[in-house]
Short mmCIF file of C-alpha atoms in Angstrom, two decimals:
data_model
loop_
_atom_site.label_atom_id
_atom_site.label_comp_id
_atom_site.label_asym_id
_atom_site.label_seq_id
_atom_site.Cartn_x
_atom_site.Cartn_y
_atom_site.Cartn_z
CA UNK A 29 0.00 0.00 0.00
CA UNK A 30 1.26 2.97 -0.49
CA UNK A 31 0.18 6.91 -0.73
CA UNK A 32 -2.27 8.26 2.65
CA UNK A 33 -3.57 4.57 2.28
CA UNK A 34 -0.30 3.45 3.53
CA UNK A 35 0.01 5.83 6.76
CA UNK A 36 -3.81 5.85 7.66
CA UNK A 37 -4.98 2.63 7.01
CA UNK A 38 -5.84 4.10 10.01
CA UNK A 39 -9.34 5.13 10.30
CA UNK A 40 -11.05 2.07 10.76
CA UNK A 41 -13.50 2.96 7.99
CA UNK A 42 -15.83 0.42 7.38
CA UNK A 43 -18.12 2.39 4.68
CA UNK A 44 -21.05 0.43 2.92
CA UNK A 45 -21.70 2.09 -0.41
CA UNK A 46 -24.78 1.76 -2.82
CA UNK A 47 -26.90 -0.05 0.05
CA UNK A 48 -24.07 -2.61 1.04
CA UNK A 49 -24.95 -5.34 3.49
CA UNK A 50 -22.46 -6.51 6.24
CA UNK A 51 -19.23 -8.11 5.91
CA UNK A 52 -20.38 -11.69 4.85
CA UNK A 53 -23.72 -10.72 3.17
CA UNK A 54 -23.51 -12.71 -0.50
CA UNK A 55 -23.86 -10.79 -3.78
CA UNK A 56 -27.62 -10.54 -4.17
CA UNK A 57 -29.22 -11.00 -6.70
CA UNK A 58 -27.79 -12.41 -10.23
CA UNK A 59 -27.99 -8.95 -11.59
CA UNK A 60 -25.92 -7.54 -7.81
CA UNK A 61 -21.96 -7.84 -8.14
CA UNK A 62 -19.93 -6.84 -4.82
CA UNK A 63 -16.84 -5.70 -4.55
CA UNK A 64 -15.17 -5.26 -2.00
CA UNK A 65 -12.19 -2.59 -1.67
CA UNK A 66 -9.22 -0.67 0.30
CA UNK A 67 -9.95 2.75 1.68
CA UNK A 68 -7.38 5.01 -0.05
CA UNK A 69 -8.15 7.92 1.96
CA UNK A 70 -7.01 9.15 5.77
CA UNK A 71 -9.65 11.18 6.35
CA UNK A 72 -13.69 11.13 6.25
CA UNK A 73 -12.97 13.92 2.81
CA UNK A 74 -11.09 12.41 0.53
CA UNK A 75 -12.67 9.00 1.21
CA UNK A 76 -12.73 6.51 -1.52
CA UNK A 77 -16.52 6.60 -1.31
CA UNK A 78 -16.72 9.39 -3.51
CA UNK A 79 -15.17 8.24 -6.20
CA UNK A 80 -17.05 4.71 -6.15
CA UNK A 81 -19.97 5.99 -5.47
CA UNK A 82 -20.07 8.57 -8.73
CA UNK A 83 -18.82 5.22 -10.51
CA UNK A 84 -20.93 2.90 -9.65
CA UNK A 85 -24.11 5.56 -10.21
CA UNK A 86 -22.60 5.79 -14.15
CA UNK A 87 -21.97 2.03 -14.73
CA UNK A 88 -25.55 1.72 -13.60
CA UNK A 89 -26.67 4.32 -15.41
CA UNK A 90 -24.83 2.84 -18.86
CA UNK A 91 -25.94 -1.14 -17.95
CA UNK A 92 -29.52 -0.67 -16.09
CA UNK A 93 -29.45 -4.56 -15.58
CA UNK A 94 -26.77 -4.32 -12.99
CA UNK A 95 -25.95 -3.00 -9.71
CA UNK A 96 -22.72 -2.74 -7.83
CA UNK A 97 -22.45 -2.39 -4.21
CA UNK A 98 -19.21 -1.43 -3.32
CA UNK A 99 -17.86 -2.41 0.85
CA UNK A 100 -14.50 -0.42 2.12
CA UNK A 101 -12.55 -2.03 4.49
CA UNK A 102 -8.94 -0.11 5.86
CA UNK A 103 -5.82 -1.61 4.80
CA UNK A 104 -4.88 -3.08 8.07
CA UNK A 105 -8.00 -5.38 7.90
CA UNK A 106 -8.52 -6.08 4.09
CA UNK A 107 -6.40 -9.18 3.71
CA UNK A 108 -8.08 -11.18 6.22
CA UNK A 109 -11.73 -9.74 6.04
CA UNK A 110 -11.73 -11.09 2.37
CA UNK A 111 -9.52 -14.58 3.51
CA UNK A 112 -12.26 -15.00 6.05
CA UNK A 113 -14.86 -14.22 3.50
CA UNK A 114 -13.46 -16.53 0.87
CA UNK A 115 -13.23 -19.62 3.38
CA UNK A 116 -16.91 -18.98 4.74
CA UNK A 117 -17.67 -19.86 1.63
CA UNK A 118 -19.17 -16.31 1.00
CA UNK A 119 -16.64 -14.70 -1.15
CA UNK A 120 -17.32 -11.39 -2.46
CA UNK A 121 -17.41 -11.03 -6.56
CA UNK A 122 -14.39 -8.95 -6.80
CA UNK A 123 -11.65 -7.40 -4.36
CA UNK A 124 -9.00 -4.63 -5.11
CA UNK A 125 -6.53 -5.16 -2.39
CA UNK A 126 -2.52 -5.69 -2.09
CA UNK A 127 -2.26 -9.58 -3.01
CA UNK A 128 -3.80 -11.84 -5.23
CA UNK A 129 -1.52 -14.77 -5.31
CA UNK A 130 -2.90 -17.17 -2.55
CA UNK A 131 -6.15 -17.51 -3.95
CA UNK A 132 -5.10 -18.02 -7.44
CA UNK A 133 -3.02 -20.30 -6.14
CA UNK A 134 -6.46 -22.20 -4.70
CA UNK A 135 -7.88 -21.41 -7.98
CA UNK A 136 -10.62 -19.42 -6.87
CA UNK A 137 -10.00 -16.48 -9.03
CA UNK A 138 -10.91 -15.58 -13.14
CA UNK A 139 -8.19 -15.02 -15.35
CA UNK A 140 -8.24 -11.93 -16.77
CA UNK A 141 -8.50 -13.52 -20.39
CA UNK A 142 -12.10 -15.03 -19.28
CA UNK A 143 -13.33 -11.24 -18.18
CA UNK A 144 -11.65 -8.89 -20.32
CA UNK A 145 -10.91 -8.54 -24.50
CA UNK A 146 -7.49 -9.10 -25.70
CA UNK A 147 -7.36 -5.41 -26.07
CA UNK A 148 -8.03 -4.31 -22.70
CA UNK A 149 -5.57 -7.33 -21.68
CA UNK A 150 -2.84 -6.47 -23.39
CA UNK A 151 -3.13 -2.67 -22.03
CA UNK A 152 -1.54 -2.90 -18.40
CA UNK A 153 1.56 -1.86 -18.21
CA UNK A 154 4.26 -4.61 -18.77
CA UNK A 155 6.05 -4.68 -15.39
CA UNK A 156 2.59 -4.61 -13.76
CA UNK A 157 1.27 -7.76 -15.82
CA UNK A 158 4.25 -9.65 -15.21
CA UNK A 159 3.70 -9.52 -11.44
CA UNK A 160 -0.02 -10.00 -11.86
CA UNK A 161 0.50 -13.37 -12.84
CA UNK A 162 0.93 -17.06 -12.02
CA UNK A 163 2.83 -18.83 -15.05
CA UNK A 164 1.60 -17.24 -18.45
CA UNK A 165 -1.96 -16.39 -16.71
CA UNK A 166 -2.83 -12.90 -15.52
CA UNK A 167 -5.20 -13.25 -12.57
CA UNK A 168 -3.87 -10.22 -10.34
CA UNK A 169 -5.29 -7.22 -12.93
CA UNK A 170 -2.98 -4.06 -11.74
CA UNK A 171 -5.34 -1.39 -10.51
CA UNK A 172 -2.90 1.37 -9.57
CA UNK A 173 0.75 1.76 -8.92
CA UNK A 174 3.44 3.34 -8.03
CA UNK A 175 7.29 3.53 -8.21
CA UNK A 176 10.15 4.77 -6.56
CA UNK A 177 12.67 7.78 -6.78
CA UNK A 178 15.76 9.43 -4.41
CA UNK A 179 14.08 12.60 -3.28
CA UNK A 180 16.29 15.65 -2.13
CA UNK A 181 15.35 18.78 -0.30
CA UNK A 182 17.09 21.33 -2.54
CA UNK A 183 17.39 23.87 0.09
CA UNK A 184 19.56 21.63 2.30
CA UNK A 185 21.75 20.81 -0.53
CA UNK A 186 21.99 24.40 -1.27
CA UNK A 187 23.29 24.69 2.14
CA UNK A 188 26.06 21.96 2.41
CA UNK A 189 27.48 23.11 -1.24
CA UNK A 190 26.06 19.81 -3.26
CA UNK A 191 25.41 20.91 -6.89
CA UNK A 192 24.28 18.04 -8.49
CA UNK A 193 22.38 15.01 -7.80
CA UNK A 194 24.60 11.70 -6.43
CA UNK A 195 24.72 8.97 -9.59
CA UNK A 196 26.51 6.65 -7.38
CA UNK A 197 26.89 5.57 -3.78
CA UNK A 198 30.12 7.15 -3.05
CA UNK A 199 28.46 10.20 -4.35
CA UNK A 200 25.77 9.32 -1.97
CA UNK A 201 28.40 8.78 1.20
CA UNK A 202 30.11 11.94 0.01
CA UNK A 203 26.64 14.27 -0.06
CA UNK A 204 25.36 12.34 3.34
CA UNK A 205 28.76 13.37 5.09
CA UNK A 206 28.58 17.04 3.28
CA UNK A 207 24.84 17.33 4.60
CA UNK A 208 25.79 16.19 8.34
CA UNK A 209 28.28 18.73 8.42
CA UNK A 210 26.03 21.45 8.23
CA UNK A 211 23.71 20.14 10.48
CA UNK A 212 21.03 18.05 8.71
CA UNK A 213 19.48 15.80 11.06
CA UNK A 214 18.86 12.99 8.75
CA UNK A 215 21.52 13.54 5.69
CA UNK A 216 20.35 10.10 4.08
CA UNK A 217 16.86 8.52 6.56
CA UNK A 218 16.82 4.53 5.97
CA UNK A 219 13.52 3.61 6.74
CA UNK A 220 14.28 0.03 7.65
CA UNK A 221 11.52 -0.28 10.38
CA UNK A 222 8.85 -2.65 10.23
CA UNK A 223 6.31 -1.15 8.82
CA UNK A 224 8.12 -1.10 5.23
CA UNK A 225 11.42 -2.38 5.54
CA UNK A 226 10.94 -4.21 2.62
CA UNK A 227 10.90 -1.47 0.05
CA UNK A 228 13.88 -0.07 1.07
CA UNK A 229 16.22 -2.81 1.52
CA UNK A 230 14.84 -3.90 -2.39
CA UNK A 231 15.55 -0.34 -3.53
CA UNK A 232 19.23 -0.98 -2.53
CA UNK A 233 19.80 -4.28 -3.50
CA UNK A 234 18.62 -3.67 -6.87
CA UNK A 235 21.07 -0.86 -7.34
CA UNK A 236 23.86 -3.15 -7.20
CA UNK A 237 22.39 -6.09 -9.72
CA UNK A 238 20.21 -7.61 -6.79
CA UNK A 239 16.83 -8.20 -5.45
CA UNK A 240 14.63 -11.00 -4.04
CA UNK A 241 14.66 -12.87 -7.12
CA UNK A 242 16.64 -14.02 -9.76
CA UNK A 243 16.51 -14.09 -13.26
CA UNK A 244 14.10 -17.43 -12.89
CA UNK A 245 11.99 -16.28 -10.70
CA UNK A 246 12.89 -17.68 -7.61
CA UNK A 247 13.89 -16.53 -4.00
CA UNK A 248 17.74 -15.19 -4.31
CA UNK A 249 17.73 -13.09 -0.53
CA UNK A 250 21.20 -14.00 0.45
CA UNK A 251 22.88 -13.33 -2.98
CA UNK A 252 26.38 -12.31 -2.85
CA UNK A 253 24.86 -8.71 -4.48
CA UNK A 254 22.89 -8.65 -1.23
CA UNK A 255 25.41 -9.42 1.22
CA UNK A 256 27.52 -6.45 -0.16
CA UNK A 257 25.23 -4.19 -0.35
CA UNK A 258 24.08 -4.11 3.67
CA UNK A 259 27.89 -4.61 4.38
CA UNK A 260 28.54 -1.52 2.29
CA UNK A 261 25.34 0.51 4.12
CA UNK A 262 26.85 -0.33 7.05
CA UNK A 263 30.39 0.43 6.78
CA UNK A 264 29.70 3.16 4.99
CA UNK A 265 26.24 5.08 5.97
CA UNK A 266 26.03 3.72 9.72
CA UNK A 267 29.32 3.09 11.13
CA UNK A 268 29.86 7.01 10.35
CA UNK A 269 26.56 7.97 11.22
CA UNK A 270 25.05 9.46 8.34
CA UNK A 271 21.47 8.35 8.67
CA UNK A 272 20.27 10.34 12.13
CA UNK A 273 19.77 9.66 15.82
CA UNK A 274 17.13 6.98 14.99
CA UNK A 275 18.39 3.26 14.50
CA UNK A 276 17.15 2.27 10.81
CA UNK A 277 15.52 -0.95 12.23
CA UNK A 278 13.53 1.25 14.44
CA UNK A 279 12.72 4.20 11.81
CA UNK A 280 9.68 3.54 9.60
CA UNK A 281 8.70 4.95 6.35
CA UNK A 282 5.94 7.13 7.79
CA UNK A 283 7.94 8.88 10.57
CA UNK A 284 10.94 9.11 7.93
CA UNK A 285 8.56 11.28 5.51
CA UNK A 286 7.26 13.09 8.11
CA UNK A 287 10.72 14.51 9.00
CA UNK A 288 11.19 15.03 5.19
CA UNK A 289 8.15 17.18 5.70
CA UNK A 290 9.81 19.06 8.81
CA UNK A 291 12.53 19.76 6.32
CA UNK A 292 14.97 17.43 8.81
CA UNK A 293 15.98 15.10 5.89
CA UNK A 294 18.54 15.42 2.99
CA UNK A 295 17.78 12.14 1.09
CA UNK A 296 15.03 9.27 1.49
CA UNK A 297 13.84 7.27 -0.85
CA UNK A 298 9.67 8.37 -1.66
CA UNK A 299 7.13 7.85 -4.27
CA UNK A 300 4.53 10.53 -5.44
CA UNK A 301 2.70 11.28 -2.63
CA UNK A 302 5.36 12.76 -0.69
CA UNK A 303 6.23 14.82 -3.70
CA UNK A 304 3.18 16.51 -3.78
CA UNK A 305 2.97 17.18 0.34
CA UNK A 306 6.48 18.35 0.17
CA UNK A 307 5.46 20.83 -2.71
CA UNK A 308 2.12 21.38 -0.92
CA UNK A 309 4.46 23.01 2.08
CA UNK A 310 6.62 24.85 -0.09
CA UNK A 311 9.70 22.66 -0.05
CA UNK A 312 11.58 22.30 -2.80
CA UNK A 313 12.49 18.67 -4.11
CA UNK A 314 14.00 17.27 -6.42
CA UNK A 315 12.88 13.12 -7.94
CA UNK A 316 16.04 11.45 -9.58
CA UNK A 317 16.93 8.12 -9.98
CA UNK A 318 18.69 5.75 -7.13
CA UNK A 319 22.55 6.34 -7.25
CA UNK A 320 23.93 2.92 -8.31
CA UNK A 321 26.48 1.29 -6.56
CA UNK A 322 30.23 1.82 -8.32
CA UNK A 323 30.99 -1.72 -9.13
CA UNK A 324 28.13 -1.00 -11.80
CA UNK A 325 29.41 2.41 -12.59
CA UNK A 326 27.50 5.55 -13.42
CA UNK A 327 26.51 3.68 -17.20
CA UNK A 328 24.08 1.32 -15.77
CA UNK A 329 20.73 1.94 -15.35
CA UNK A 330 19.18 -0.31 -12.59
CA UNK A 331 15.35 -1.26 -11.98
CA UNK A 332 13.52 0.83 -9.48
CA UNK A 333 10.95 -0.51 -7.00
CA UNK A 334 7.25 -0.81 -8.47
CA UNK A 335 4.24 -1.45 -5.80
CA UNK A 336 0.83 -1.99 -7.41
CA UNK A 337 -2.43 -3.24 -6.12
CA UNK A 338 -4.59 -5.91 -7.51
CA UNK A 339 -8.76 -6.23 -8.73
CA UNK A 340 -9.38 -9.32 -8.56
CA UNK A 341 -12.81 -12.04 -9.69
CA UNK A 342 -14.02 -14.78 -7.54
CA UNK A 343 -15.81 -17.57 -9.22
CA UNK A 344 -17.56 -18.36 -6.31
CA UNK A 345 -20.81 -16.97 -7.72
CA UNK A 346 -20.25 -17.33 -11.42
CA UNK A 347 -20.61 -13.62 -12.59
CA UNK A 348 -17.81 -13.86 -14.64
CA UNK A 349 -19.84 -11.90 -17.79
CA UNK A 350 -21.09 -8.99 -15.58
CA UNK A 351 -17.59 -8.77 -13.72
CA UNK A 352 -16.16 -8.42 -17.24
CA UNK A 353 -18.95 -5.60 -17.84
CA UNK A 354 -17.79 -3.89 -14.90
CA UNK A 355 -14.12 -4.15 -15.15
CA UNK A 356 -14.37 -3.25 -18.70
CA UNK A 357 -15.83 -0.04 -17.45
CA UNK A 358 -13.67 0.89 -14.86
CA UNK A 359 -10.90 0.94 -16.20
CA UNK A 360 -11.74 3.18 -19.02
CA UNK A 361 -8.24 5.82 -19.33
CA UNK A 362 -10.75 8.57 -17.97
CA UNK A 363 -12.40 6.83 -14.69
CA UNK A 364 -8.61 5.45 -13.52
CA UNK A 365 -6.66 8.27 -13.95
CA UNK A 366 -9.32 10.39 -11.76
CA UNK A 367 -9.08 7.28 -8.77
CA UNK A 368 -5.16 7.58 -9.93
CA UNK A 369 -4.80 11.64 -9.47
CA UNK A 370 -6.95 11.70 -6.08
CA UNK A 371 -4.01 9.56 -3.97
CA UNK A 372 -1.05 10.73 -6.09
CA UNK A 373 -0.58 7.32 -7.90
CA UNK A 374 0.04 5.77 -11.50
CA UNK A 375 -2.37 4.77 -13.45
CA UNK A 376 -1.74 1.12 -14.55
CA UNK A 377 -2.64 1.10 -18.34
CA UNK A 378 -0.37 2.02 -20.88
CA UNK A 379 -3.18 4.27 -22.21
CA UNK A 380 -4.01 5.69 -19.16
CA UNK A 381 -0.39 6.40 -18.27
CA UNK A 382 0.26 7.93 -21.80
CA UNK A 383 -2.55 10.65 -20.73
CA UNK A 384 -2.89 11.12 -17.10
CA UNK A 385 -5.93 13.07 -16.31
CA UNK A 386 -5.89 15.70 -13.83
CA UNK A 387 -2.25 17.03 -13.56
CA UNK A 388 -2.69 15.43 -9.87
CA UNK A 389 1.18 14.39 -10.02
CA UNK A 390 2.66 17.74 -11.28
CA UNK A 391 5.58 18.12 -13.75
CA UNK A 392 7.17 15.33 -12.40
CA UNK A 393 4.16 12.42 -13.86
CA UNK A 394 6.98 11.43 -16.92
CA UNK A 395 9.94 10.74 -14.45
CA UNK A 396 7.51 8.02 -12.23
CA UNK A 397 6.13 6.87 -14.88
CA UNK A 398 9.51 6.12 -16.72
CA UNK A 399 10.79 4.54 -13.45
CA UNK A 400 7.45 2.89 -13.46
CA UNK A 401 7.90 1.09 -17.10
CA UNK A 402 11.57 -0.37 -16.30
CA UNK A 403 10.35 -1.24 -12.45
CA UNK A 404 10.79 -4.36 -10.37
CA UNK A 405 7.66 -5.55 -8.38
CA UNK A 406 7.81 -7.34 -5.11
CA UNK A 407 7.66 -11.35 -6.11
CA UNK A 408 3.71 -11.15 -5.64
CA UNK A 409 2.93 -13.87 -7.61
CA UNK A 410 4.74 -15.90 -5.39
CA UNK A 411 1.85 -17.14 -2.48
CA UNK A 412 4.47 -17.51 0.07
CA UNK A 413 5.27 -13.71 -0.53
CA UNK A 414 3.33 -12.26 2.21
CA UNK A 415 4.86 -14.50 4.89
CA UNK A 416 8.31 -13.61 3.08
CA UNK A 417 7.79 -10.01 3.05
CA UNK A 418 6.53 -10.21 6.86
CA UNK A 419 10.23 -11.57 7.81
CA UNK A 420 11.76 -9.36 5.51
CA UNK A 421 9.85 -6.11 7.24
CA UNK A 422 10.90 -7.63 11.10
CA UNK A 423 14.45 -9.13 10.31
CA UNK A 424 16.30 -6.85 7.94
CA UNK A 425 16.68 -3.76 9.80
CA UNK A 426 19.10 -6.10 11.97
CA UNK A 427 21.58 -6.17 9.27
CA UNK A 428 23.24 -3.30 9.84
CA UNK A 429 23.26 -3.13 13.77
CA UNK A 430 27.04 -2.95 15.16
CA UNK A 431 27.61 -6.35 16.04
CA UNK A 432 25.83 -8.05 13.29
CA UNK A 433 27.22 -9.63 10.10
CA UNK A 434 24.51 -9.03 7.37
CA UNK A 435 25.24 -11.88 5.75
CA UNK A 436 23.85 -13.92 8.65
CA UNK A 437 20.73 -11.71 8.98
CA UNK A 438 20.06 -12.60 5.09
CA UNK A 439 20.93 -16.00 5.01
CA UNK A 440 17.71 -16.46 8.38
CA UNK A 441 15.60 -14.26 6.28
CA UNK A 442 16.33 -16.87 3.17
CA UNK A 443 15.69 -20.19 5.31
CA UNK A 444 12.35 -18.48 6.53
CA UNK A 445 11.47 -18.10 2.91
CA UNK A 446 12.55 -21.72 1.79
CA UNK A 447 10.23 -23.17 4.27
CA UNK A 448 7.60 -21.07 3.25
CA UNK A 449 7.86 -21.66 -0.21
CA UNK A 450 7.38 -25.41 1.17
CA UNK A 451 3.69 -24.83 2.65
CA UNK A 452 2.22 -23.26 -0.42
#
C-alpha cells in the first residue's frame, strides 16, 4: 500500500456504499456484483466513497441490468476480512486489495483472459502484468501503482554546497557526510523499520544487480549482491553515522517522511505522494533516480521498486460476464486516472499512463512513470510472498546493527522463505 492509504490505514473505515450489506452478506441477486475494496483515503474527505460511489451511479446508469455495491474495508484489515470471507464460503465477486496470489493459487480467481478482451488485456503496463501473474496467466489485474525515486530537499543541498544530484553511492556517502556537516538531522533517513522495511532494503539491493529474485523467478535473498550491499550501508552510511539519531531498524517509512516534511531530511527514498505534500508546504524537491552502486558504474541503469495493487474475480458466484462488464468499465483511461490523481498514484494502463488526467502528479508524472515502465515488483505472484515479506519487514533492519554480520541476517531471512515456499 502505499500513498495516505499506507500511513492511515488508520481510520477504521468500514463504509457500505450503494446499500451494502455486512461483511459476509452474499452478492444478491444475479444482476448484484460486490466488490469489495481498500480505503485510499485518511480522512472522512477524501474517502474513496466518492469516487465509487459517482462510478458505480454511471456504470448503472450505462448497464440498467446491474448494480454494484461497493464495501470499504482499511488496509490493516482487508487481507483477512476477504480470507475469512473466501473460506466462509461467502466470497465477495471482486476485491482490489494488495495480493492476489494465494487464492489463485487455490484457484478461486478468473483469469483476466475469461473477463476482459485481448485489447483491454494487453493494455496494463508490462512490469505490472508480469507480477499479476501465475505462469503465463494474468489473474492479479494491476489497478494502480506506483514507483520509486531518491528525493532531495534542494534547500539543504543548497546549504552543504552539493550541486548536483549523487549517480553513485560514493556520491551518496560523500553528499550524506557534506549534509551532516552542516547540520542536517537525517543527511540520508533509511527507513528500515517494520512497517516497510521491505521497500527499502529492495531499492538498494537492486542498485547493485540484486533483489529477491533471480533471473528465474525464484527466492535469491542472500545473494552475494545482497550481502555487499548491507555490508557496504553499514560500513559506509552507519558506522559514520550518516542516517540520524534513529536506528534504521527502528525508523519507519511514515515517521521518515514526516521529517522530510519538517525539512529534517537530505535524502530518502519516496514515491509521489510525498512529492506533492512536500510541494504542498513549499519545499523544494527534487525526484532522480537511485545512485547505483560503483561496481556497476554511473553507465548502468538499474530497476527501481514498483508497488501496485490488484482487482481481482471470484468464481464463487459465477458472474464472470457482468464482472467483465464492470471491469471493462472501470478501467476506461478517464475513470482510472481520476481514482489515480486523487491519492497521487500511477495509473496502470499504458493508455491511461500515456494521458494522465488531472495534472494530480505535477511536472514530475513522466519521471515516475519512466521509473514505473523499467520497475521491479515485489515477487507477488509468489503465495508464500506475504509471509516472506513479513520476515523481511521484522528481520532486515538487523543487518546493519554494530555487532551483526549481514550476511547472517540474510541468510535467516532466506531459510524463513525456503520453508515457506514449502507450505504453499
Amino acid at each position: 500500500m502505499f500513498g495516505p492509504a499506507a500511513s492511515a490505514a488508520v481510520l477504521g473505515l468500514l463504509l457500505p456504499l450503494s446499500g451494502c450489506g455486512g461483511s459476509d452478506s452474499t452478492a444478491g441477486d444475479d444482476g448484484t456484483l460486490r466488490l469489495v475494496a481498500a480505503e485510499y483515503g485518511n480522512t472522512p474527505a477524501n474517502s474513496s466513497k466518492a469516487f465509487w460511489d459517482k462510478a458505480t451511479r454511471d456504470f448503472t446508469a450505462a448497464n440498467p441490468g446491474i448494480k454494484v455495491e461497493v464495501q470499504l474495508l482499511p488496509w490493516a484489515d482487508i487481507d483477512r476480512e476477504v480470507t475469512r470471507m473466501v473460506n466462509a464460503g461467502k466470497a465477495p465477486d471482486m476485491a482490489l486489495m494488495g495480493s492476489y496470489s494465494d487464492f489463485a493459487a487455490q484457484g478461486k480467481l478468473y483469469s483476466a483472459d475469461e473477463l476482459l478482451s485481448i485489447t483491454a488485456e494487453a493494455n496494463f503496463l508490462q512490469p505490472l502484468a508480469e507480477a499479476g501473474s501465475v505462469g503465463s496467466t494474468l489473474y492479479g489485474l494491476p489497478f494502480v501503482a506506483s514507483s520509486r525515486l531518491l528525493f532531495y530537499n534542494e534547500a539543504l543541498f543548497a546549504k552543504a554546497g552539493i550541486q548536483s544530484a549523487p549517480k553513485t553511492w560514493t556520491d551518496l556517502k560523500t553528499d550524506a557526510k557534506a549534509l551532516k556537516d552542516k547540520g542536517v538531522k537525517y543527511p540520508y533517513a533509511m527507513p528500515l523499520g517494520p512497517e516497510e522495511a521491505h521497500a527499502e532494503a529492495m531499492i538498494w539491493e537492486l542498485s547493485n544487480g540484486g533483489g529477491y529474485a533471480d533471473s528465474s523467478g525464484n527466492y535469491s535473498l542472500a545473494s552475494e549482491q545482497n550481502v555487499a550491499t548491507f555490508r557496504w550501508i553499514k560500513e559506509n552510511l552507519i558506522t559514520p553515522g550518516l542516517v540520524g539519531p534513529t536506528p534504521p531498524a527502528q525508523l519507519n517509512r511514515a515517521d521518515a517522511f514526516a521529517a522530510f516534511l519538517r525539512g529534517e531530511v537530505g535524502m530518502v527514498n519516496g514515491y509521489p505522494s510525498l512529492l506533492h505534500e512536500a510541494t504542498a508546504k513549499g519545499i523544494g524537491v527534487k525526484a532522480v533516480p537511485m545512485p547505483v552502486s560503483d561496481s556497476l558504474g554511473t553507465g548502468e541503469s538499474t530497476p527501481t521498486v514498483g508497488v501496485a495493487d490488484w482487482m481481482m474475480a471470484f468464481k464463487q458466484n459465477g458472474k464472470g460476464k457482468q464482472i467483465g462488464t464492470f471491469l471493462d468499465f472501470i478501467y476506461q483511461d478517464k475513470i482510472l486516472s481520476d481514482f489515480a490523481d486523487r491519492y497521487h498514484l500511477l495509473p496502470s494502463t499504458v493508455t491511461a499512463a500515456r494521458n494522465p488526467a488531472g495534472g494530480g502528479l505535477g511536472s514530475t508524472d513522466e519521471a515516475f512513470l519512466t521509473a514505473l515502465r523499467g520497475a521491479q515488483l515485489y515477487p507477488v505472484n509468489d503465495p508464500s510472498w506475504v509471509t516472506v515479506s513479513d520476515s523481511i519487514k521484522r528481520n532486515i533492519g538487523r543487518a546493519v546493527e554494530p555487532s551483526v554480520d549481514p550476511k547472517t541476517v540474510l541468510e535467516e531471512i532466506a531459510t524463513k522463505a525456503n520453508e515457506a515456499g514449502k507450505k504453499h
